Amino acid sequence: MNNEIIYQGKSLIDGAPIVVIALAKSTNKKTGNMVQTYIIRADMDPLAASKSGADYSICGNCKHRGLANNDPKKKQAAQRSCYVTLFHGPLQVYKSFIKGNYKQSKDIAALGHGRMVRLGTYGDPAAVPSHIWDSLLSQSKGHTGYTHQSNIKNADVRPDLTMISADTLKDARIAWQSKRRTFRIITAVSDKQNNEILCPASKEAGYKTNCENCKLCMGSHHSAPSIAIVAHGSGASYIN
């Protein structure tokens, strides 16, 4: 299987140029060997996008982006709490894209055939026209997906594709009232609500399984419990 471009065009969030790269293999222990999809700016590297605030095009209203800044000592947004390390996957994918290592996919469905797919390994799936995801998932075993873009007019938010990323209990309760399931970052296990379960792939849940086998985050429209996970990653200290 090849690593391929599955979308290159305008962000639905703000119209800026973005590209979506699908990677066929992954060694990520938490997710398992899912097809990974990186949603990045097509015209600047992820560090520059983060530092300048231009990552709004692919992350939108996500507060974990951090604060844009002009500090010469910082290479990315200040107080960035996102668990994705930009120096690793996103930057390497961007460098390969600039080198021309990825070709435009001629059969998006084949990339997902018989596989679990991660929508938005980095970036928010709602920045991308959902027909792209429909093609990628048309022959798949399932997927995971999360969005912060429920309040952005032009974002393509689909309940069957994405969980609602809730940053506060208040946000979660609003989603629950609308019969939407959430994926919520909490600061301690004691913060979990009765209608939530700990992410089964997390340390706090005892690493019961991985995302590839769990399949609980396949959209917010069905009746499974909402998911909570204790803050983790290098930016966890900025979450309160």
Tab-separated table of C-alpha atoms in Angstrom, residues 81-85 230-239:
chain	number	residue	atom	x	y	z
A	81	SER	CA	-1.614	21.461	25.039
A	82	CYS	CA	-2.267	19.228	22.033
A	83	TYR	CA	-0.917	15.709	22.517
A	84	VAL	CA	0.362	15.618	18.909
A	85	THR	CA	4.093	16.353	18.780
A	230	VAL	CA	-6.841	11.798	31.419
A	231	ALA	CA	-4.661	14.563	29.950
A	232	HIS	CA	-1.447	13.174	28.527
A	233	GLY	CA	1.401	14.141	26.245
A	234	SER	CA	4.001	16.898	26.461
A	235	GLY	CA	1.382	19.659	26.692
A	236	ALA	CA	-0.700	18.071	29.449
A	237	SER	CA	0.559	20.552	32.038
A	238	TYR	CA	-1.283	23.364	30.213
A	239	ILE	CA	-4.681	21.663	30.582
